[in-house]
Amino acid sequence: MSSESTPVGGRWVAAEHIIDSVVVTGDGNVVIYYADGGHVEPPAPASRTDAERLLFGPEPVAPTSRPWTWLTPEAGLHPLVSRPEEADLVGWARDGPGTALRLVCAPSGQGKTTLARQVCARLRAQGWTAGVLDLERSFAPHTGGAEAMASSLARSARRWDRQLAAVAALPRLSGRALLVVDSAEVHRSRVEELLRTVTELPTLHDVPVVKLLLLARDTGEWWEELSVGSHRHHWIERRVTRLPPVTEGMGAAELDAVWRDATGGFLRAAEQAGMSLAAGSAHWISGDLPSVVHSTLHLYAAALLRVLDTVEGRTASLDHRDHPITGLIEHEQRYMAGAFTAAGVPIGHERARLLLSLVCLHDPPDEAAALRTLRRVETGAADSDLATKARQLQVLYPGDDGSLWWAPGPDRLADSVLHTLAADSRSDGEAEHLFRTLCETDDWFEGRHCARVLIRALATADEEPTALATASRRLGGAASTLILEHTRGFVAAALDMAPDRFEQQILAAVTERDTTAAAPRLAVSELEALNLLLGSAPAVTAGPGSPSRSLARSSARSRTPSWAPGPGRPVAGWRDSPSTPAT
């Protein structure tokens, strides 16, 4: 299909095929129904280079304009600590017989992605194709009608088909391969398709030539359904690798060496960035390492904060010594306020906190969308001032070709911005009003990223020992309200990421019971998409006869669409059964 589409009689034409309807699941997968039954298999990449570019996207490069980005492994500012899990995973990928999929599990900030990149680097040195799959590079427009949506979804579906074709071609193009799926719990349907693809490939002495390494925060029902309920469960290694903090088991000398490497790397980066440090400060910075390390990120955040406090001539409070990520957030807000003041649009501490929250929650694709996002908190600002602020945010937090800005650093930092915003509100009601102002939308695509970040931050608050219970309660309340009142924007992400936690809100939103939702009633196609989610994602409650499934499906059955798929109407991307939607 081409990347363009035009409406014809209530349908859309995409190249030589007529798209009857298009729906999207919560993990970004797409269901396309063709009125003419057309389906074209995507071509395989011509070379290994082409396959790797399609599968992994551009090589990640950490911008160094902001100290937050110094915490990413791409920055390479300090030596990476070797873990025993690294050799174990390399050995499994290379020689482990019988299994094609394995899971590494750990809370946010523990170093899962860094470990996976180290494993991939070792395998690439042996001639393998290895890397983290790029499953997020198909961006949908935040505005536009059905035609724009259909065009975007068609591109997304076509790209995923091409990626699967590249996976199938890897034995011919490169021989052995390890493909990493980060945040696997929100890519469940794609994991199933990847597993089906790699297990249909030939093996080498009973060892699959292409293997999958999943990274996730926890196991839960999604893992049980995959590792036990999947038709290909016998290809899955049931043993889960649980990753502890990098400092666990270290002696005093080894821990001191890791701390000195971290502070030394950040100190050199500060000097290269033109930050002024007093003579002799290096000795103070490298001493007095934290007595308690909750996570790997906690250790490096404490080292970075020590350097930044020294630059500013500040003495870290006891609270920031125990919670260095909070200290980093406050430093970032001070820096943002200074940058905006220098640009002629001065802001205070509170406004900087709100703007930083918008950067974390939204990824506007262009300036018009950025201005609409800023209007959420800048209701009285002049258009010229608003444009200046949008440009400043783009300079401070540059995005990629699909977004004007992007939250810097590890996800844990963005989560903590929302934690502090929730915890520092004066009441539960004030927190809920604030998050509604920042997040509310009835646009499926605009809400998708925002909802994912909000629900991810809630999960982090629940799992982190340093997070306040108040933040968890308030984030949960805000998410519940948004699911009920803005179903289009939030229910798909809730189904995808936290179906058990938000079961009642999802049911109420979908069936329009026990709610006074302001959003218009969902269209039939949207209900069908939610039913596909209920059928393919981990069930909201166990069992095919559960209330979550039957209530949602009865709501859709009462308005069965005329375009419902039937025999002879194949769906793009599905290879097992031409009459079943791809999810």
XYZ file of C-alpha atoms in Angstrom:
583
model
C 0.000 0.000 0.000
C 1.069 3.532 -0.528
C 1.491 5.984 2.327
C -1.410 8.065 1.107
C -5.136 7.353 1.281
C -8.298 9.019 0.091
C -11.937 8.542 1.094
C -14.301 6.824 -1.350
C -17.918 6.308 -0.355
C -17.203 5.989 3.372
C -14.145 3.848 2.773
C -10.501 4.691 2.053
C -8.417 3.888 -0.985
C -4.792 2.981 -0.264
C -2.900 2.408 -3.511
C -4.667 -0.404 -5.370
C -6.706 -1.649 -2.386
C -9.851 -0.300 -0.713
C -9.650 -0.137 3.079
C -13.082 -0.912 4.472
C -12.156 -0.179 8.073
C -9.105 0.325 10.265
C -8.841 -0.230 14.021
C -5.859 -0.083 16.347
C -5.054 -2.123 19.459
C -3.496 -0.636 22.563
C 0.029 -1.785 21.798
C 0.034 -0.020 18.428
C -0.802 -3.064 16.342
C -3.295 -2.489 13.561
C -6.264 -4.318 12.116
C -7.058 -3.419 8.493
C -10.097 -4.866 6.721
C -9.904 -4.743 2.921
C -13.146 -4.489 1.001
C -11.540 -6.148 -2.026
C -9.760 -8.874 -0.072
C -6.367 -7.655 -1.249
C -3.190 -8.620 0.583
C 0.389 -8.331 -0.568
C 3.245 -10.062 1.237
C 5.986 -7.546 2.080
C 9.324 -8.041 0.357
C 12.257 -9.352 2.393
C 15.216 -6.975 2.883
C 17.915 -7.305 0.258
C 20.826 -7.202 2.706
C 21.735 -7.644 6.337
C 22.280 -3.895 6.642
C 18.770 -3.197 5.356
C 17.289 -5.745 7.759
C 19.104 -4.314 10.782
C 18.125 -0.758 9.878
C 14.475 -1.790 9.652
C 14.502 -3.862 12.843
C 16.558 -1.632 15.117
C 16.122 1.876 13.700
C 18.870 4.463 14.037
C 21.659 3.897 16.533
C 20.608 5.562 19.819
C 22.615 8.694 20.504
C 22.188 10.503 23.802
C 22.061 14.288 23.470
C 24.453 15.832 25.972
C 22.765 19.225 26.289
C 21.030 18.258 29.522
C 22.595 16.510 32.529
C 19.594 14.153 32.741
C 20.730 12.504 29.521
C 24.100 11.729 31.095
C 22.366 8.918 32.983
C 21.566 6.986 29.797
C 23.957 4.175 28.832
C 24.341 5.743 25.357
C 26.151 8.690 26.958
C 29.053 6.354 27.870
C 30.346 8.625 30.624
C 31.491 5.853 32.971
C 32.464 2.182 32.634
C 29.554 -0.240 32.671
C 29.606 -2.778 35.467
C 29.729 -6.357 34.230
C 26.975 -8.563 35.658
C 27.016 -12.362 35.978
C 23.688 -12.408 34.112
C 25.479 -11.128 31.011
C 27.533 -14.297 30.499
C 24.504 -16.459 31.281
C 22.357 -14.763 28.637
C 25.123 -14.850 26.028
C 25.564 -18.575 26.647
C 21.819 -19.201 26.344
C 21.571 -17.220 23.107
C 24.525 -19.031 21.578
C 24.145 -22.608 22.811
C 20.891 -23.005 24.761
C 18.936 -25.823 23.077
C 15.200 -26.074 22.666
C 14.099 -22.571 23.706
C 13.757 -19.422 21.603
C 12.484 -16.902 24.162
C 13.636 -15.759 27.587
C 12.564 -13.028 30.024
C 14.633 -10.604 32.115
C 12.576 -8.951 34.812
C 13.342 -6.024 37.148
C 11.775 -2.783 38.394
C 12.343 0.470 36.550
C 15.879 1.813 36.804
C 17.574 -1.492 37.574
C 19.508 -1.706 34.306
C 17.556 -4.165 32.126
C 18.114 -2.274 28.882
C 21.783 -1.685 29.665
C 22.280 -5.396 30.317
C 20.542 -6.290 27.047
C 22.728 -3.874 25.102
C 25.851 -5.415 26.662
C 24.681 -8.893 25.674
C 23.978 -7.691 22.128
C 27.392 -6.045 21.867
C 29.129 -9.299 22.763
C 27.085 -11.233 20.204
C 27.652 -8.645 17.468
C 31.390 -9.027 18.095
C 30.900 -12.697 17.159
C 29.171 -11.805 13.888
C 25.546 -11.932 15.047
C 22.702 -9.587 14.264
C 21.639 -8.361 17.703
C 19.819 -5.320 19.049
C 16.718 -3.839 20.655
C 13.744 -3.937 18.283
C 12.369 -0.552 17.292
C 8.605 -0.999 17.686
C 7.662 2.651 18.239
C 8.646 4.536 15.122
C 5.249 4.684 13.426
C 3.753 7.936 14.657
C 0.093 8.779 14.275
C -1.170 12.325 13.685
C -2.677 14.124 16.660
C -5.182 15.858 14.423
C -6.969 15.124 11.196
C -9.942 13.113 10.137
C -10.488 9.479 9.318
C -8.418 9.773 6.145
C -5.299 10.842 8.076
C -5.863 8.102 10.628
C -6.273 5.440 7.946
C -3.106 6.554 6.179
C -1.090 6.493 9.400
C -2.390 3.099 10.460
C -1.755 1.662 7.021
C 1.874 2.801 7.246
C 2.187 1.287 10.712
C 0.737 -2.054 9.605
C 2.952 -2.151 6.530
C 6.074 -1.420 8.582
C 5.301 -4.196 11.077
C 4.776 -6.664 8.207
C 8.129 -5.620 6.766
C 9.788 -6.127 10.148
C 8.386 -9.659 10.398
C 9.656 -10.351 6.875
C 13.096 -9.102 7.967
C 13.068 -11.450 10.966
C 12.216 -14.393 8.707
C 15.115 -13.464 6.402
C 17.773 -13.238 9.131
C 19.060 -16.853 8.846
C 19.787 -16.225 5.175
C 21.205 -12.720 5.639
C 23.247 -13.021 8.828
C 23.007 -16.524 10.269
C 22.402 -16.053 14.015
C 20.396 -13.290 15.693
C 19.131 -12.087 19.081
C 16.178 -9.695 19.067
C 15.374 -7.767 22.249
C 11.836 -6.571 23.038
C 11.878 -3.826 25.679
C 8.723 -3.220 27.758
C 7.464 -6.575 26.556
C 4.358 -6.373 28.729
C 2.963 -3.652 26.430
C 3.895 -5.462 23.195
C 2.210 -8.760 23.914
C 0.516 -9.391 20.589
C 3.704 -8.551 18.723
C 5.704 -10.884 20.945
C 3.312 -13.677 19.935
C 3.835 -12.897 16.247
C 7.596 -12.728 16.674
C 7.619 -16.051 18.510
C 5.576 -17.659 15.750
C 7.967 -16.282 13.127
C 11.224 -17.368 14.804
C 9.954 -20.847 15.708
C 9.105 -21.507 12.066
C 12.759 -20.958 11.143
C 15.297 -23.800 10.976
C 17.359 -24.773 14.036
C 21.070 -25.533 14.323
C 21.664 -28.683 16.378
C 18.334 -28.063 18.160
C 19.320 -24.442 18.886
C 17.029 -21.804 17.284
C 19.074 -19.569 15.017
C 17.000 -16.488 15.948
C 16.106 -15.927 19.604
C 14.016 -13.390 21.527
C 15.009 -11.699 24.778
C 12.133 -9.952 26.550
C 12.571 -7.169 29.107
C 9.732 -6.359 31.505
C 9.123 -4.827 34.910
C 7.309 -7.852 36.268
C 5.712 -11.115 35.224
C 2.022 -11.252 36.091
C -0.829 -12.568 33.990
C 0.622 -11.500 30.648
C 3.632 -13.776 31.229
C 1.504 -16.689 32.393
C -0.659 -16.449 29.281
C 2.430 -16.340 27.072
C 4.629 -18.947 28.784
C 1.840 -21.391 29.709
C -1.164 -20.582 27.530
C 0.599 -19.999 24.216
C 0.527 -22.744 21.576
C 4.300 -22.305 21.421
C 4.932 -22.366 25.183
C 7.425 -25.234 24.763
C 9.759 -22.793 22.992
C 9.805 -20.480 26.037
C 12.346 -20.667 28.864
C 10.207 -20.678 32.008
C 13.119 -19.598 34.213
C 12.931 -15.812 34.633
C 16.121 -13.833 35.151
C 15.429 -11.331 37.938
C 17.904 -8.480 37.972
C 19.075 -7.075 41.361
C 20.769 -3.685 41.849
C 24.197 -3.622 40.270
C 25.749 -3.078 43.716
C 24.228 -6.175 45.308
C 26.941 -8.428 46.681
C 29.731 -5.897 46.142
C 32.413 -5.430 48.756
C 33.361 -1.994 50.069
C 36.342 -1.604 47.729
C 34.374 -2.612 44.621
C 31.469 -0.329 45.526
C 33.862 2.560 46.115
C 35.394 1.986 42.674
C 31.977 2.056 40.980
C 31.107 5.295 42.812
C 34.403 6.948 41.834
C 33.946 5.906 38.195
C 30.434 7.421 38.179
C 31.325 10.721 39.870
C 34.481 11.040 37.770
C 32.557 10.548 34.517
C 29.907 13.107 35.422
C 32.572 15.544 36.628
C 34.371 15.383 33.271
C 31.058 15.876 31.451
C 30.305 18.959 33.579
C 33.696 20.447 32.814
C 33.257 19.785 29.075
C 29.851 21.484 29.250
C 31.504 24.617 30.631
C 30.238 24.264 34.184
C 32.412 25.935 36.800
C 33.714 23.829 39.671
C 35.817 25.024 42.586
C 39.394 23.796 42.829
C 39.655 20.629 44.867
C 35.960 19.819 44.535
C 36.692 16.503 42.807
C 37.903 14.984 46.075
C 34.711 15.979 47.914
C 32.502 14.786 45.090
C 34.007 11.292 44.970
C 33.752 10.727 48.724
C 30.866 9.802 51.003
C 28.939 7.366 48.788
C 25.283 6.615 49.619
C 24.691 4.163 52.448
C 21.509 2.771 50.846
C 21.098 2.019 47.123
C 17.511 1.206 46.135
C 18.251 0.649 42.450
C 21.060 0.915 39.933
C 19.692 4.249 38.704
C 19.593 5.483 42.328
C 23.367 5.073 42.584
C 24.138 6.973 39.390
C 21.530 9.656 40.133
C 23.223 10.276 43.482
C 26.584 10.631 41.737
C 25.191 13.081 39.176
C 23.395 15.113 41.833
C 26.633 15.386 43.819
C 28.305 16.986 40.798
C 25.406 19.345 40.017
C 25.097 20.461 43.650
C 28.800 21.287 43.638
C 28.418 23.353 40.450
C 25.591 25.329 42.042
C 27.384 25.642 45.376
C 24.588 23.772 47.134
C 24.768 21.261 49.945
C 22.459 18.316 49.359
C 19.753 17.989 51.982
C 19.328 14.750 53.884
C 16.158 14.091 51.882
C 17.999 14.426 48.594
C 20.779 12.147 49.853
C 18.137 9.448 50.346
C 16.126 10.387 47.238
C 18.588 11.784 44.694
C 16.132 11.554 41.787
C 13.960 14.143 43.544
C 17.018 16.379 43.806
C 17.690 15.981 40.079
C 14.127 17.014 39.264
C 14.431 20.187 41.327
C 17.730 20.997 39.626
C 16.087 20.511 36.219
C 13.242 22.873 37.138
C 15.727 25.545 38.228
C 17.652 25.135 34.975
C 14.464 25.373 32.892
C 13.405 28.543 34.701
C 16.813 30.085 34.007
C 16.727 29.143 30.313
C 13.244 30.615 29.847
C 14.227 33.812 31.662
C 17.255 34.180 29.392
C 14.935 33.767 26.379
C 12.750 36.662 27.553
C 9.829 34.601 28.888
C 10.525 34.319 32.640
C 8.754 31.576 34.596
C 8.677 30.606 38.243
C 9.354 27.297 39.951
C 5.724 26.115 39.816
C 5.338 26.910 36.126
C 8.620 25.125 35.384
C 7.277 22.052 37.143
C 4.107 22.089 35.041
C 6.020 22.565 31.795
C 8.383 19.723 32.682
C 5.338 17.540 33.336
C 3.957 18.394 29.877
C 7.287 17.384 28.314
C 7.002 14.020 30.063
C 3.331 13.424 29.185
C 3.110 14.655 25.598
C 5.111 14.202 22.389
C 3.671 16.786 19.957
C 4.556 16.072 16.319
C 4.753 19.722 15.227
C 4.587 23.299 16.453
C 0.799 23.547 16.172
C 0.378 20.511 18.422
C 3.026 21.876 20.812
C 1.136 25.171 21.143
C -2.095 23.304 21.894
C -0.252 21.304 24.540
C 1.188 24.415 26.171
C -2.258 26.050 26.238
C -3.212 23.484 28.864
C -1.228 25.464 31.455
C -0.509 28.756 29.616
C -4.104 29.876 29.138
C -3.383 33.609 29.160
C -0.040 33.707 27.359
C 0.408 35.692 24.171
C 0.893 33.654 21.015
C 4.430 34.988 20.558
C 5.421 34.033 24.111
C 3.878 30.602 23.666
C 5.853 30.050 20.464
C 9.057 31.100 22.247
C 8.381 28.599 25.030
C 7.704 25.827 22.538
C 11.032 26.556 20.823
C 12.845 26.565 24.173
C 11.408 23.183 25.087
C 12.496 21.844 21.709
C 16.034 23.119 22.353
C 16.171 21.726 25.888
C 14.527 18.367 25.108
C 14.939 17.708 21.369
C 12.720 15.003 19.927
C 13.211 12.943 16.804
C 11.580 13.019 13.392
C 8.200 12.172 14.930
C 8.016 14.599 17.859
C 8.996 18.177 18.587
C 10.285 17.342 22.060
C 10.905 14.196 24.083
C 11.363 13.594 27.807
C 15.094 13.247 28.512
C 16.900 10.493 30.329
C 15.627 7.132 31.626
C 11.859 6.656 31.980
C 12.257 6.589 35.756
C 13.045 10.315 35.765
C 9.856 11.197 33.877
C 7.885 8.966 36.242
C 9.358 10.795 39.222
C 8.326 14.177 37.794
C 4.718 12.980 37.970
C 5.247 11.458 41.424
C 6.399 14.786 42.869
C 3.603 16.666 41.115
C 1.030 14.331 42.674
C 2.599 14.196 46.132
C 3.076 17.975 46.415
C -0.559 18.783 45.595
C -2.470 20.066 48.601
C -5.266 17.486 48.324
C -6.452 14.518 46.301
C -8.963 16.772 44.568
C -6.321 19.297 43.558
C -4.105 16.521 42.188
C -6.966 15.074 40.145
C -7.865 18.497 38.713
C -4.213 19.102 37.812
C -3.787 15.817 35.976
C -7.068 16.282 34.152
C -5.793 19.654 32.947
C -2.513 18.124 31.802
C -3.917 14.964 30.232
C -7.556 15.111 29.190
C -8.202 14.390 25.525
C -10.732 12.456 23.478
C -8.291 11.896 20.624
C -7.208 8.252 20.474
C -3.692 9.041 19.251
C -2.970 12.084 21.378
C -4.054 10.200 24.477
C -2.058 7.070 23.719
C 1.364 8.384 24.748
C -0.006 10.449 27.623
C -1.970 7.503 29.031
C 0.986 5.157 28.772
C 3.275 7.543 30.645
C 0.694 8.144 33.361
C -0.018 4.430 33.904
C 3.700 3.597 33.741
C 4.384 6.218 36.432
C 1.660 4.658 38.555
C 3.296 1.235 38.209
C 6.664 2.725 39.184
C 5.152 4.385 42.253
C 3.763 1.025 43.342
C 7.042 -0.845 42.903
C 9.591 1.690 44.157
C 10.422 1.718 47.881
C 11.307 5.417 47.669
C 7.917 6.473 46.234
C 5.243 7.961 48.471
C 1.950 6.164 48.959
C 0.229 9.510 48.391
C 1.621 9.732 44.861
C 0.383 6.238 44.019
C -3.114 6.941 45.342
C -3.423 10.242 43.494
C -2.051 8.956 40.203
C -4.429 6.017 40.422
C -7.367 8.327 41.057
C -6.446 10.572 38.144
C -6.061 7.609 35.783
C -9.445 6.217 36.860
C -11.164 9.533 36.186
C -9.528 9.930 32.783
C -10.533 6.405 31.715
C -14.161 7.114 32.648
C -14.420 10.632 31.262
C -12.124 10.349 28.231
C -12.615 6.812 27.041
C -11.159 7.290 23.571
C -7.884 8.650 24.860
C -7.284 6.326 27.782
C -9.175 3.040 27.770
C -6.892 1.347 25.206
C -3.767 2.090 27.242
C -5.499 0.881 30.402
C -6.450 -2.369 28.681
C -2.909 -2.727 27.463
C -0.962 -1.916 30.615
C -3.168 -2.405 33.668
C -6.365 -4.356 32.822
C -6.737 -5.856 36.300
C -6.214 -2.616 38.182
C -8.712 -0.640 36.104
C -11.209 -3.406 35.386
C -14.256 -1.573 36.767
C -13.392 1.712 35.067
C -12.813 -0.026 31.728
C -16.131 -1.835 31.914
C -17.992 1.305 32.925
C -16.368 3.306 30.124
C -17.059 0.706 27.445
C -20.610 -0.191 28.473
C -21.571 3.339 29.626
C -22.772 2.116 32.984
C -22.153 3.945 36.264
C -20.588 6.904 34.510
C -21.542 10.337 33.240
C -18.747 10.429 30.684
C -18.529 13.652 28.713
C -16.921 11.908 25.741
C -19.258 10.879 22.930
C -20.330 7.246 22.702
C -17.692 5.034 21.121
C -18.186 4.169 17.492
C -18.794 0.559 16.535
C -15.303 0.276 15.045
C -13.802 1.480 18.320
C -15.819 -1.038 20.320
C -14.624 -3.755 17.960
C -11.036 -2.638 18.558
C -11.557 -2.851 22.320
C -13.063 -6.311 21.920
C -9.943 -7.333 20.024
C -7.878 -6.062 22.939
C -9.997 -8.016 25.407
C -9.539 -11.099 23.310
C -5.780 -10.874 22.716
C -4.362 -9.029 25.707
C -4.275 -10.620 29.179
C -7.886 -10.863 30.249
C -9.271 -8.273 32.617
C -10.543 -11.244 34.586
C -9.735 -14.863 33.938
C -11.862 -17.021 31.727
C -13.705 -16.493 28.470
C -17.005 -16.023 30.299
C -15.801 -13.231 32.546
C -17.992 -10.131 32.986
C -15.333 -7.933 31.362
C -15.524 -9.837 28.107
C -19.235 -10.526 28.013
C -20.315 -6.975 28.894
C -18.030 -5.319 26.371
C -18.920 -7.770 23.655
C -22.658 -7.542 24.267
C -22.319 -3.769 23.875
C -20.672 -4.271 20.498
C -22.954 -7.112 19.358
C -25.989 -4.881 19.696
C -24.512 -2.755 16.915
C -22.701 -5.308 14.770
C -20.932 -3.454 11.957
C -21.767 -4.198 8.360
C -18.058 -4.463 7.644
C -17.409 -7.255 10.139
C -14.872 -9.669 8.644
C -15.986 -12.852 7.040
C -14.613 -15.639 4.902
C -12.563 -14.435 1.995
C -11.850 -11.003 3.535
C -8.233 -11.313 4.619
C -6.692 -8.971 7.133
C -3.278 -7.400 6.688
C -0.516 -8.908 8.767
C -2.287 -12.161 9.728
C -0.795 -15.352 8.388
C -2.490 -18.241 10.189
C -6.080 -17.551 9.204
C -7.205 -15.157 6.463
C -10.539 -14.541 8.170
C -9.161 -13.590 11.601
C -8.071 -10.033 12.502
C -4.398 -9.384 13.202
C -3.959 -8.192 16.752
